[in-house]
Amino acid sequence: MRKTLYLKFVLAYILFGIFGFIMVASVISNMDLDHEKQVQADALLTEATTIANTYAADLYNSEASIDSVYTQLGALSSYNNARILILNPSGRMVVDSAKELDPDVAVTVDGFDPADFSGSPYLEGTFYDTFDEDQICVLAPIASNYRTVGYVIMCYPMSLVVASAQQVLQISYVELLILLLLSVIILIFFTEIVYVPLRKITKATEQYAAGNMHYTFTVDSEDEMGYLAASLNYMAGEIAGKEDDQKKFIANVSHDFRSPLTS
Amino acid sequence: MRKTLYLKFVLAYILFGIFGFIMVASVISNMDLDHEKQVQADALLTEATTIANTYAADLYNSEASIDSVYTQLGALSSYNNARILILNPSGRMVVDSAKELDPDVAVTVDGFDPADFSGSPYLEGTFYDTFDEDQICVLAPIASNYRTVGYVIMCYPMSLVVASAQQVLQISYVELLILLLLSVIILIFFTEIVYVPLRKITKATEQYAAGNMHYTFTVDSEDEMGYLAASLNYMAGEIAGKEDDQKKFIANVSHDFRSPLTS
């Protein structure tokens, strides 16, 4: 006999652990990342809308100088690691929080189309190749006299979103670890209700197989294991008894043969 | 016999699920909340430091009017739901983003002590009873000519931190649910390697107990279960064989008695 039952059960555990890990590293990791993108996009959109309704509107209404807008947006963008752009509807850059633009040189974002933002609260990517690395970008229209005169674009590096998501993911891994430890409850139950009685029973069958039919044992559980142990005990007793009876019978018969019909 | 083995195993499952739920609702919930507080406090501190180094410093250096500072801080605080205070070292309020202060009426935060912020990156509470509900507050000193001339305090409602943490907590519950579903792997293993063979074995012992010693069955697993089944089969065969032998023996002996010593 190979005593592999416990090994098989432990294998089930290891499989559970591996699938659990794969699940956290894929499904939960994606959920954490999506959540983080959503949170960041919401914050950016609130800020972009505020900027569109204040500084940027002032700029288009000529109530603020481009210098003061630069100062304000510079402070804002350094605070939250976001880059703030103000674009005309044509795609021409009016303000870039990352660098002062030369008013005489037209910098245009080729292919800029506000409709790209209509389906989703944010766009992922390099914002029409404006950035070197991937970003989350949101758009807020600047209204003046009921017309859209420009757009505030706020972009936040995807690498920072991923870094935030990974911090949350660490908690998910801690949860996985604690749950794997907690699932030892099942292993303890298995050991107590299955494995310990089963070891007693197999030990007894080894004794019976060796011919020791007088071996007795008890399993004190009122379930299949207890029943099985009781049955085995009974059957061993039967075999032992039959062997004894047969010996006795043979002894009697032999005796009767030796001294027959003395009655 | 009570067939309770499976029930006991399912009980282990339910216990695992309950402990898992309690664990997520306590340990993981706290970790999510602490993480959210930390993230919010970091963001607030970065912003407060930026404000302290720009608008607030300008105010103390008389490079900006209190009105322009109000406008800027109002936009900032509405963007991120934070309330921004500028205090003198004595605790007198200079700017409150929530309401314009009357310069002639001194509003003082009683008990304000910057040292309270030295141990932790943020303080939880009502900020010396300034707020009605609990907040996370951070402090950034305003320096002018190498002296601390005031403090920027940014406070963010704890209720919003809790709301953010609960969104993350939902992912933790999804993870718990998926892991509980995944742990069915262990239940399947238990059913396949323990319960199915055990049912065959107990069914056989029921047959043997009813006297049907010729009942045979097979369990094709090379572990304790297979060994146990083989042993039981063998023992039943022994008993059946002994019964047959005894019948044959008695038949022979009876025959010999009826026609004795004809040889």
Short mmCIF file of C-alpha atoms in Angstrom, two decimals:
data_model
loop_
_atom_site.label_atom_id
_atom_site.label_comp_id
_atom_site.label_asym_id
_atom_site.label_seq_id
_atom_site.Cartn_x
_atom_site.Cartn_y
_atom_site.Cartn_z
CA MET A 1 0.00 0.00 0.00
CA ARG A 2 1.13 3.54 -0.76
CA LYS A 3 0.07 5.92 1.98
CA THR A 4 -0.77 8.66 -0.48
CA LEU A 5 -4.16 9.88 0.77
CA TYR A 6 -2.69 12.72 2.81
CA LEU A 7 -0.34 13.63 -0.01
CA LYS A 8 -3.29 13.84 -2.41
CA PHE A 9 -5.14 16.05 0.02
CA VAL A 10 -2.10 18.30 0.41
CA LEU A 11 -1.89 18.39 -3.39
CA ALA A 12 -5.46 19.72 -3.44
CA TYR A 13 -4.24 22.43 -1.07
CA ILE A 14 -1.28 23.34 -3.22
CA LEU A 15 -3.55 23.50 -6.29
CA PHE A 16 -5.94 25.76 -4.37
CA GLY A 17 -3.02 27.99 -3.39
CA ILE A 18 -1.65 28.16 -6.94
CA PHE A 19 -5.05 28.92 -8.50
CA GLY A 20 -5.66 31.47 -5.74
CA PHE A 21 -2.37 33.18 -6.51
CA ILE A 22 -3.03 33.18 -10.28
CA MET A 23 -6.51 34.59 -9.62
CA VAL A 24 -5.20 37.46 -7.45
CA ALA A 25 -2.37 38.18 -9.90
CA SER A 26 -4.83 38.40 -12.80
CA VAL A 27 -8.47 39.09 -11.90
CA ILE A 28 -7.95 41.03 -8.64
CA SER A 29 -4.89 42.83 -10.00
CA ASN A 30 -6.98 44.04 -12.94
CA MET A 31 -9.84 45.09 -10.65
CA ASP A 32 -7.43 47.04 -8.44
CA LEU A 33 -5.91 48.73 -11.49
CA ASP A 34 -9.32 49.59 -13.00
CA HIS A 35 -10.45 50.98 -9.65
CA GLU A 36 -7.30 53.09 -9.35
CA LYS A 37 -7.73 54.40 -12.93
CA GLN A 38 -11.33 55.28 -12.20
CA VAL A 39 -10.46 57.08 -8.93
CA GLN A 40 -7.63 58.99 -10.61
CA ALA A 41 -9.77 59.85 -13.65
CA ASP A 42 -12.58 61.12 -11.41
CA ALA A 43 -10.16 63.35 -9.47
CA LEU A 44 -8.57 64.63 -12.69
CA LEU A 45 -11.94 65.33 -14.27
CA THR A 46 -13.12 67.31 -11.23
CA GLU A 47 -9.93 69.34 -11.31
CA ALA A 48 -9.99 69.82 -15.09
CA THR A 49 -13.59 71.02 -14.88
CA THR A 50 -12.66 73.45 -12.08
CA ILE A 51 -9.75 74.76 -14.16
CA ALA A 52 -11.95 75.04 -17.25
CA ASN A 53 -14.51 77.07 -15.29
CA THR A 54 -11.98 79.35 -13.55
CA TYR A 55 -8.44 79.98 -14.77
CA ALA A 56 -9.00 78.81 -18.33
CA ALA A 57 -12.28 80.69 -18.74
CA ASP A 58 -10.58 83.80 -17.36
CA LEU A 59 -7.84 83.37 -19.94
CA TYR A 60 -10.29 83.17 -22.84
CA ASN A 61 -12.32 86.05 -21.43
CA SER A 62 -9.07 88.03 -21.16
CA GLU A 63 -9.64 88.40 -17.41
CA ALA A 64 -6.33 86.73 -16.63
CA SER A 65 -2.90 86.99 -18.21
CA ILE A 66 -1.26 83.89 -19.64
CA ASP A 67 1.55 84.33 -17.10
CA SER A 68 -0.77 84.15 -14.08
CA VAL A 69 -2.49 81.07 -15.58
CA TYR A 70 0.94 79.46 -16.00
CA THR A 71 1.79 80.13 -12.34
CA GLN A 72 -1.48 78.68 -11.13
CA LEU A 73 -1.44 75.63 -13.38
CA GLY A 74 2.23 75.01 -12.59
CA ALA A 75 1.44 74.84 -8.88
CA LEU A 76 -1.55 72.58 -9.52
CA SER A 77 0.28 70.20 -11.83
CA SER A 78 3.28 69.89 -9.54
CA TYR A 79 0.94 69.10 -6.65
CA ASN A 80 -0.64 66.13 -8.32
CA ASN A 81 1.98 65.03 -10.88
CA ALA A 82 -0.47 65.79 -13.67
CA ARG A 83 0.31 67.69 -16.83
CA ILE A 84 -2.27 70.28 -17.75
CA LEU A 85 -2.81 71.37 -21.35
CA ILE A 86 -5.17 73.97 -22.72
CA LEU A 87 -6.00 73.42 -26.37
CA ASN A 88 -8.02 75.34 -28.90
CA PRO A 89 -10.70 73.27 -30.64
CA SER A 90 -8.31 73.05 -33.63
CA GLY A 91 -5.78 71.25 -31.43
CA ARG A 92 -3.37 74.19 -31.09
CA MET A 93 -1.74 74.28 -27.65
CA VAL A 94 -2.42 77.46 -25.70
CA VAL A 95 -0.93 76.43 -22.36
CA ASP A 96 1.29 73.51 -21.37
CA SER A 97 2.02 73.28 -17.67
CA ALA A 98 5.27 71.42 -18.44
CA LYS A 99 6.89 74.16 -20.52
CA GLU A 100 6.30 77.77 -21.50
CA LEU A 101 5.12 77.90 -25.09
CA ASP A 102 6.53 80.42 -27.53
CA PRO A 103 3.45 82.38 -28.70
CA ASP A 104 4.98 82.75 -32.16
CA VAL A 105 5.45 79.02 -32.76
CA ALA A 106 2.21 77.09 -33.22
CA VAL A 107 2.34 73.70 -31.50
CA THR A 108 -0.56 71.54 -32.61
CA VAL A 109 -1.70 68.18 -31.35
CA ASP A 110 -2.20 66.34 -34.62
CA GLY A 111 -5.35 64.29 -34.78
CA PHE A 112 -6.89 65.82 -31.64
CA ASP A 113 -10.60 65.08 -31.62
CA PRO A 114 -12.72 65.86 -28.53
CA ALA A 115 -15.21 63.20 -29.69
CA ASP A 116 -12.63 60.55 -28.71
CA PHE A 117 -13.44 61.38 -25.08
CA SER A 118 -17.19 61.08 -25.43
CA GLY A 119 -17.45 57.33 -24.88
CA SER A 120 -15.30 57.02 -21.78
CA PRO A 121 -14.50 59.27 -18.79
CA TYR A 122 -10.81 58.99 -19.64
CA LEU A 123 -8.47 58.04 -22.48
CA GLU A 124 -5.44 55.81 -22.02
CA GLY A 125 -2.35 56.26 -24.15
CA THR A 126 0.15 58.87 -25.24
CA PHE A 127 -2.52 61.49 -26.11
CA TYR A 128 -1.88 61.61 -29.87
CA ASP A 129 1.87 60.99 -29.35
CA THR A 130 2.22 64.09 -27.16
CA PHE A 131 3.73 62.00 -24.34
CA ASP A 132 6.51 59.47 -24.33
CA GLU A 133 4.87 57.18 -21.81
CA ASP A 134 1.27 56.09 -21.36
CA GLN A 135 -1.07 58.42 -19.52
CA ILE A 136 -4.62 58.65 -18.28
CA CYS A 137 -6.10 61.77 -19.90
CA VAL A 138 -9.35 63.57 -19.21
CA LEU A 139 -10.93 66.46 -21.06
CA ALA A 140 -13.07 69.37 -19.84
CA PRO A 141 -14.51 71.87 -22.33
CA ILE A 142 -14.01 75.58 -21.71
CA ALA A 143 -17.22 77.48 -22.38
CA SER A 144 -17.47 81.14 -23.13
CA ASN A 145 -20.72 82.75 -24.27
CA TYR A 146 -22.29 79.32 -24.62
CA ARG A 147 -19.61 78.24 -27.08
CA THR A 148 -16.81 75.78 -26.54
CA VAL A 149 -13.72 77.92 -27.02
CA GLY A 150 -11.14 75.36 -25.91
CA TYR A 151 -10.38 72.32 -23.81
CA VAL A 152 -8.54 71.64 -20.60
CA ILE A 153 -6.69 68.33 -20.86
CA MET A 154 -5.23 66.75 -17.73
CA CYS A 155 -2.94 63.78 -18.10
CA TYR A 156 -1.54 61.64 -15.32
CA PRO A 157 1.24 59.07 -15.88
CA MET A 158 -0.07 55.52 -16.06
CA SER A 159 3.08 54.35 -14.23
CA LEU A 160 1.89 56.25 -11.12
CA VAL A 161 -1.59 54.71 -11.42
CA VAL A 162 0.03 51.27 -11.65
CA ALA A 163 2.19 52.06 -8.59
CA SER A 164 -0.92 53.05 -6.57
CA ALA A 165 -2.74 49.92 -7.74
CA GLN A 166 0.19 47.78 -6.64
CA GLN A 167 -0.04 49.16 -3.11
CA VAL A 168 -3.69 48.08 -3.01
CA LEU A 169 -2.70 44.77 -4.59
CA GLN A 170 -0.36 44.11 -1.65
CA ILE A 171 -3.42 44.11 0.61
CA SER A 172 -5.06 41.62 -1.77
CA TYR A 173 -2.03 39.34 -1.42
CA VAL A 174 -2.17 39.65 2.37
CA GLU A 175 -5.84 38.63 2.16
CA LEU A 176 -4.90 35.61 0.00
CA LEU A 177 -2.22 34.60 2.51
CA ILE A 178 -4.55 34.90 5.52
CA LEU A 179 -7.28 32.93 3.69
CA LEU A 180 -4.79 30.19 2.79
CA LEU A 181 -3.80 30.02 6.47
CA LEU A 182 -7.47 29.99 7.51
CA SER A 183 -8.20 27.16 5.11
CA VAL A 184 -5.97 25.02 7.34
CA ILE A 185 -9.26 24.64 9.29
CA ILE A 186 -10.34 22.27 6.50
CA LEU A 187 -7.04 20.39 6.73
CA ILE A 188 -7.48 20.00 10.51
CA PHE A 189 -11.03 18.70 10.02
CA PHE A 190 -9.77 16.28 7.37
CA THR A 191 -7.03 15.04 9.70
CA GLU A 192 -9.38 14.64 12.67
CA ILE A 193 -12.47 13.17 11.03
CA VAL A 194 -10.87 11.19 8.20
CA TYR A 195 -7.15 10.68 8.50
CA VAL A 196 -6.69 9.73 12.18
CA PRO A 197 -9.52 7.10 12.16
CA LEU A 198 -8.39 5.87 8.75
CA ARG A 199 -4.86 5.29 10.06
CA LYS A 200 -6.30 3.23 12.93
CA ILE A 201 -8.39 1.21 10.48
CA THR A 202 -5.54 0.56 8.02
CA LYS A 203 -3.26 -0.39 10.93
CA ALA A 204 -5.88 -2.94 11.99
CA THR A 205 -6.26 -4.34 8.46
CA GLU A 206 -2.47 -4.76 8.34
CA GLN A 207 -2.77 -6.85 11.54
CA TYR A 208 -5.62 -8.90 10.06
CA ALA A 209 -3.69 -9.41 6.83
CA ALA A 210 -0.81 -10.75 8.93
CA GLY A 211 -3.23 -13.29 10.41
CA ASN A 212 -3.71 -11.65 13.82
CA MET A 213 -7.52 -11.88 13.79
CA HIS A 214 -7.78 -11.22 17.54
CA TYR A 215 -6.57 -7.61 17.11
CA THR A 216 -9.27 -5.17 18.24
CA PHE A 217 -9.50 -1.39 18.06
CA THR A 218 -12.07 1.36 18.45
CA VAL A 219 -12.93 4.48 16.48
CA ASP A 220 -15.24 6.65 18.57
CA SER A 221 -16.95 8.62 15.84
CA GLU A 222 -20.58 8.19 14.91
CA ASP A 223 -20.06 8.38 11.19
CA GLU A 224 -18.87 6.22 8.29
CA MET A 225 -15.46 5.83 9.93
CA GLY A 226 -16.87 4.54 13.21
CA TYR A 227 -19.20 2.18 11.35
CA LEU A 228 -16.36 0.87 9.18
CA ALA A 229 -14.18 0.24 12.25
CA ALA A 230 -17.00 -1.58 14.02
CA SER A 231 -17.68 -3.71 10.92
CA LEU A 232 -14.01 -4.62 10.55
CA ASN A 233 -13.79 -5.53 14.24
CA TYR A 234 -16.88 -7.71 13.90
CA MET A 235 -15.64 -9.47 10.77
CA ALA A 236 -12.23 -10.12 12.29
CA GLY A 237 -14.00 -11.53 15.35
CA GLU A 238 -16.09 -13.76 13.10
CA ILE A 239 -13.02 -15.10 11.33
CA ALA A 240 -11.18 -15.58 14.64
CA GLY A 241 -14.25 -17.25 16.15
CA LYS A 242 -14.76 -19.52 13.13
CA GLU A 243 -11.09 -20.51 13.29
CA ASP A 244 -11.51 -21.32 17.00
CA ASP A 245 -14.82 -23.12 16.39
CA GLN A 246 -13.27 -25.15 13.62
CA LYS A 247 -10.34 -26.08 15.85
CA LYS A 248 -12.81 -27.00 18.61
CA PHE A 249 -15.02 -28.86 16.13
CA ILE A 250 -12.07 -30.76 14.74
CA ALA A 251 -10.88 -31.45 18.27
CA ASN A 252 -14.35 -32.73 19.24
CA VAL A 253 -14.75 -34.78 16.08
CA SER A 254 -11.25 -36.23 16.46
CA HIS A 255 -12.06 -37.05 20.08
CA ASP A 256 -15.34 -38.69 19.06
CA PHE A 257 -13.49 -40.65 16.38
CA ARG A 258 -10.92 -41.82 18.89
CA SER A 259 -13.50 -42.91 21.47
CA PRO A 260 -16.69 -43.40 19.46
CA LEU A 261 -20.21 -44.00 20.69
CA THR A 262 -19.43 -44.53 24.33
CA SER A 263 -22.87 -43.38 25.35
CA MET B 1 -24.64 4.48 11.21
CA ARG B 2 -25.07 8.19 10.72
CA LYS B 3 -23.67 9.30 7.37
CA THR B 4 -22.23 12.49 8.80
CA LEU B 5 -18.72 12.52 7.34
CA TYR B 6 -19.67 14.73 4.40
CA LEU B 7 -21.69 17.00 6.67
CA LYS B 8 -18.68 17.42 8.95
CA PHE B 9 -16.54 18.27 5.96
CA VAL B 10 -19.10 20.80 4.73
CA LEU B 11 -19.14 22.23 8.27
CA ALA B 12 -15.38 22.77 7.97
CA TYR B 13 -16.13 24.69 4.77
CA ILE B 14 -18.78 26.85 6.38
CA LEU B 15 -16.42 27.61 9.28
CA PHE B 16 -13.70 28.55 6.78
CA GLY B 17 -16.16 30.85 4.99
CA ILE B 18 -17.35 32.50 8.21
CA PHE B 19 -13.81 33.07 9.52
CA GLY B 20 -12.81 34.34 6.08
CA PHE B 21 -15.67 36.82 6.09
CA ILE B 22 -14.88 38.00 9.65
CA MET B 23 -11.23 38.37 8.68
CA VAL B 24 -12.01 40.51 5.59
CA ALA B 25 -14.55 42.58 7.54
CA SER B 26 -12.00 43.32 10.27
CA VAL B 27 -8.34 42.91 9.31
CA ILE B 28 -8.56 43.66 5.57
CA SER B 29 -11.16 46.40 6.10
CA ASN B 30 -8.75 48.12 8.51
CA MET B 31 -5.83 47.70 6.12
CA ASP B 32 -7.89 49.20 3.27
CA LEU B 33 -8.91 52.13 5.49
CA ASP B 34 -5.35 52.74 6.72
CA HIS B 35 -4.08 52.61 3.15
CA GLU B 36 -6.73 55.08 2.01
CA LYS B 37 -5.91 57.44 4.92
CA GLN B 38 -2.22 57.24 4.05
CA VAL B 39 -2.84 57.92 0.34
CA GLN B 40 -5.13 60.86 1.13
CA ALA B 41 -2.74 62.24 3.75
CA ASP B 42 0.19 62.02 1.29
CA ALA B 43 -1.80 63.88 -1.38
CA LEU B 44 -2.95 66.52 1.12
CA LEU B 45 0.56 67.01 2.47
CA THR B 46 1.99 67.48 -1.04
CA GLU B 47 -0.70 70.04 -1.79
CA ALA B 48 -0.36 71.81 1.59
CA THR B 49 3.39 72.05 1.09
CA THR B 50 2.88 73.48 -2.41
CA ILE B 51 0.41 76.03 -1.03
CA ALA B 52 2.74 76.89 1.85
CA ASN B 53 5.58 77.50 -0.61
CA THR B 54 3.55 79.52 -3.13
CA TYR B 55 0.26 81.29 -2.34
CA ALA B 56 0.72 81.35 1.43
CA ALA B 57 4.33 82.51 1.27
CA ASP B 58 3.27 85.23 -1.18
CA LEU B 59 0.62 86.32 1.30
CA TYR B 60 3.09 86.60 4.17
CA ASN B 61 5.63 88.34 1.91
CA SER B 62 2.85 90.73 0.85
CA GLU B 63 3.33 89.63 -2.77
CA ALA B 64 -0.31 88.54 -3.03
CA SER B 65 -3.53 90.04 -1.76
CA ILE B 66 -5.70 88.05 0.60
CA ASP B 67 -8.47 88.18 -2.03
CA SER B 68 -6.39 86.45 -4.71
CA VAL B 69 -5.29 83.82 -2.18
CA TYR B 70 -8.96 83.20 -1.35
CA THR B 71 -9.79 82.73 -5.01
CA GLN B 72 -6.97 80.28 -5.54
CA LEU B 73 -7.55 78.29 -2.37
CA GLY B 74 -11.30 78.23 -3.01
CA ALA B 75 -10.74 76.61 -6.40
CA LEU B 76 -8.26 74.15 -4.90
CA SER B 77 -10.44 73.16 -1.98
CA SER B 78 -13.56 72.71 -4.10
CA TYR B 79 -11.57 70.52 -6.47
CA ASN B 80 -10.56 68.04 -3.80
CA ASN B 81 -13.26 68.48 -1.12
CA ALA B 82 -10.60 69.62 1.32
CA ARG B 83 -10.82 72.63 3.59
CA ILE B 84 -7.71 74.77 3.64
CA LEU B 85 -6.79 76.90 6.65
CA ILE B 86 -3.87 79.26 7.09
CA LEU B 87 -3.02 79.86 10.75
CA ASN B 88 -0.55 82.05 12.51
CA PRO B 89 1.72 80.22 14.94
CA SER B 90 -0.52 81.54 17.73
CA GLY B 91 -3.47 79.68 16.21
CA ARG B 92 -5.23 82.73 14.79
CA MET B 93 -6.94 81.99 11.49
CA VAL B 94 -5.69 84.06 8.56
CA VAL B 95 -7.50 82.27 5.75
CA ASP B 96 -10.32 79.73 5.78
CA SER B 97 -11.26 78.39 2.35
CA ALA B 98 -14.79 77.64 3.62
CA LYS B 99 -15.68 81.22 4.56
CA GLU B 100 -14.31 84.73 4.23
CA LEU B 101 -12.97 85.86 7.60
CA ASP B 102 -13.72 89.32 8.93
CA PRO B 103 -10.26 90.86 9.47
CA ASP B 104 -11.55 92.71 12.51
CA VAL B 105 -12.75 89.62 14.34
CA ALA B 106 -9.97 87.33 15.56
CA VAL B 107 -10.87 83.65 15.13
CA THR B 108 -8.45 81.47 17.05
CA VAL B 109 -8.11 77.71 17.08
CA ASP B 110 -7.86 77.06 20.80
CA GLY B 111 -5.22 74.58 21.80
CA PHE B 112 -3.53 74.56 18.38
CA ASP B 113 -0.06 73.11 18.75
CA PRO B 114 2.05 72.29 15.66
CA ALA B 115 3.96 69.74 17.76
CA ASP B 116 0.85 67.52 17.69
CA PHE B 117 1.66 66.85 14.02
CA SER B 118 5.28 65.91 14.58
CA GLY B 119 4.69 62.24 15.40
CA SER B 120 2.41 61.32 12.51
CA PRO B 121 1.98 62.50 8.92
CA TYR B 122 -1.65 63.32 9.68
CA LEU B 123 -4.03 63.93 12.59
CA GLU B 124 -7.46 62.37 12.83
CA GLY B 125 -10.30 64.18 14.55
CA THR B 126 -12.16 67.48 14.57
CA PHE B 127 -8.96 69.60 14.54
CA TYR B 128 -9.40 71.16 18.00
CA ASP B 129 -13.20 71.20 17.61
CA THR B 130 -13.00 73.33 14.45
CA PHE B 131 -15.02 70.76 12.49
CA ASP B 132 -18.30 69.04 13.25
CA GLU B 133 -17.27 65.71 11.76
CA ASP B 134 -14.00 63.79 11.86
CA GLN B 135 -11.30 64.80 9.42
CA ILE B 136 -7.83 63.84 8.30
CA CYS B 137 -5.67 66.94 8.76
CA VAL B 138 -2.13 67.66 7.61
CA LEU B 139 0.09 70.61 8.38
CA ALA B 140 2.74 72.38 6.29
CA PRO B 141 4.80 75.22 7.79
CA ILE B 142 5.06 78.51 5.89
CA ALA B 143 8.62 79.79 5.99
CA SER B 144 9.70 83.37 5.41
CA ASN B 145 13.25 84.54 6.02
CA TYR B 146 14.09 81.19 7.62
CA ARG B 147 11.33 81.62 10.21
CA THR B 148 8.05 79.79 10.44
CA VAL B 149 5.48 82.53 10.03
CA GLY B 150 2.39 80.35 9.81
CA TYR B 151 0.91 77.02 8.88
CA VAL B 152 -1.18 75.67 6.04
CA ILE B 153 -3.67 73.13 7.39
CA MET B 154 -5.57 70.92 4.97
CA CYS B 155 -8.42 68.79 6.27
CA TYR B 156 -10.34 66.16 4.37
CA PRO B 157 -13.57 64.60 5.69
CA MET B 158 -13.04 61.15 7.17
CA SER B 159 -16.42 60.10 5.75
CA LEU B 160 -14.99 60.49 2.21
CA VAL B 161 -11.90 58.47 3.16
CA VAL B 162 -14.19 55.73 4.52
CA ALA B 163 -16.25 55.83 1.30
CA SER B 164 -13.10 55.38 -0.83
CA ALA B 165 -11.91 52.56 1.44
CA GLN B 166 -15.26 50.82 1.06
CA GLN B 167 -14.87 50.80 -2.72
CA VAL B 168 -11.53 49.04 -2.32
CA LEU B 169 -13.11 46.75 0.29
CA GLN B 170 -15.63 45.59 -2.32
CA ILE B 171 -12.72 44.19 -4.34
CA SER B 172 -11.53 42.41 -1.18
CA TYR B 173 -14.97 40.80 -0.83
CA VAL B 174 -14.91 39.74 -4.48
CA GLU B 175 -11.52 38.15 -3.80
CA LEU B 176 -12.95 36.31 -0.76
CA LEU B 177 -15.85 35.04 -2.86
CA ILE B 178 -13.62 33.81 -5.69
CA LEU B 179 -11.27 32.11 -3.21
CA LEU B 180 -14.21 30.39 -1.52
CA LEU B 181 -15.34 29.17 -4.94
CA LEU B 182 -11.79 28.06 -5.78
CA SER B 183 -11.54 26.13 -2.52
CA VAL B 184 -14.22 23.84 -3.96
CA ILE B 185 -11.13 22.20 -5.53
CA ILE B 186 -10.44 20.76 -2.06
CA LEU B 187 -14.05 19.59 -1.76
CA ILE B 188 -13.81 17.86 -5.16
CA PHE B 189 -10.58 16.14 -4.13
CA PHE B 190 -12.19 15.07 -0.85
CA THR B 191 -15.19 13.66 -2.72
CA GLU B 192 -13.07 11.84 -5.28
CA ILE B 193 -10.28 10.44 -3.14
CA VAL B 194 -12.14 9.89 0.14
CA TYR B 195 -15.88 10.03 -0.10
CA VAL B 196 -16.65 8.01 -3.26
CA PRO B 197 -14.38 5.06 -2.26
CA LEU B 198 -15.61 5.29 1.33
CA ARG B 199 -19.22 5.01 0.16
CA LYS B 200 -18.34 1.86 -1.80
CA ILE B 201 -16.60 0.43 1.28
CA THR B 202 -19.44 1.20 3.70
CA LYS B 203 -21.96 -0.19 1.21
CA ALA B 204 -19.91 -3.42 1.15
CA THR B 205 -19.71 -3.61 4.95
CA GLU B 206 -23.50 -3.24 5.07
CA GLN B 207 -23.73 -6.26 2.76
CA TYR B 208 -21.30 -8.23 4.94
CA ALA B 209 -23.18 -7.24 8.09
CA ALA B 210 -26.35 -8.62 6.45
CA GLY B 211 -24.51 -11.93 5.98
CA ASN B 212 -23.83 -11.63 2.25
CA MET B 213 -20.16 -12.57 2.49
CA HIS B 214 -19.90 -13.27 -1.26
CA TYR B 215 -20.37 -9.56 -2.10
CA THR B 216 -17.28 -8.22 -3.90
CA PHE B 217 -16.31 -4.71 -4.95
CA THR B 218 -13.25 -2.85 -6.18
CA VAL B 219 -11.71 0.54 -5.34
CA ASP B 220 -9.09 1.36 -7.95
CA SER B 221 -6.93 3.77 -5.97
CA GLU B 222 -3.43 2.96 -4.82
CA ASP B 223 -3.78 4.50 -1.40
CA GLU B 224 -5.27 3.72 2.00
CA MET B 225 -8.75 3.48 0.49
CA GLY B 226 -7.75 0.93 -2.13
CA TYR B 227 -5.85 -1.07 0.50
CA LEU B 228 -8.80 -1.01 2.87
CA ALA B 229 -11.17 -2.19 0.15
CA ALA B 230 -8.82 -5.02 -0.83
CA SER B 231 -8.47 -6.07 2.83
CA LEU B 232 -12.22 -6.07 3.36
CA ASN B 233 -12.76 -8.10 0.18
CA TYR B 234 -10.14 -10.58 1.32
CA MET B 235 -11.60 -10.91 4.83
CA ALA B 236 -15.13 -11.38 3.49
CA GLY B 237 -13.79 -14.02 1.13
CA GLU B 238 -12.10 -15.75 4.07
CA ILE B 239 -15.32 -15.79 6.08
CA ALA B 240 -17.35 -16.96 3.05
CA GLY B 241 -14.71 -19.61 2.29
CA LYS B 242 -14.60 -20.81 5.90
CA GLU B 243 -18.39 -21.06 5.93
CA ASP B 244 -18.30 -23.09 2.72
CA ASP B 245 -15.42 -25.25 4.01
CA GLN B 246 -17.28 -25.88 7.22
CA LYS B 247 -20.42 -26.88 5.32
CA LYS B 248 -18.33 -29.15 3.11
CA PHE B 249 -16.48 -30.53 6.13
CA ILE B 250 -19.74 -31.18 7.98
CA ALA B 251 -21.19 -32.73 4.82
CA ASN B 252 -18.15 -34.98 4.47
CA VAL B 253 -18.10 -35.91 8.15
CA SER B 254 -21.86 -36.55 8.14
CA HIS B 255 -21.40 -38.69 5.04
CA ASP B 256 -18.58 -40.60 6.67
CA PHE B 257 -20.70 -41.08 9.79
CA ARG B 258 -23.58 -42.38 7.71
CA SER B 259 -21.39 -44.87 5.78
CA PRO B 260 -18.42 -45.33 8.06
CA LEU B 261 -15.17 -47.06 7.27
CA THR B 262 -16.23 -48.70 4.03
CA SER B 263 -12.69 -48.75 2.79
#
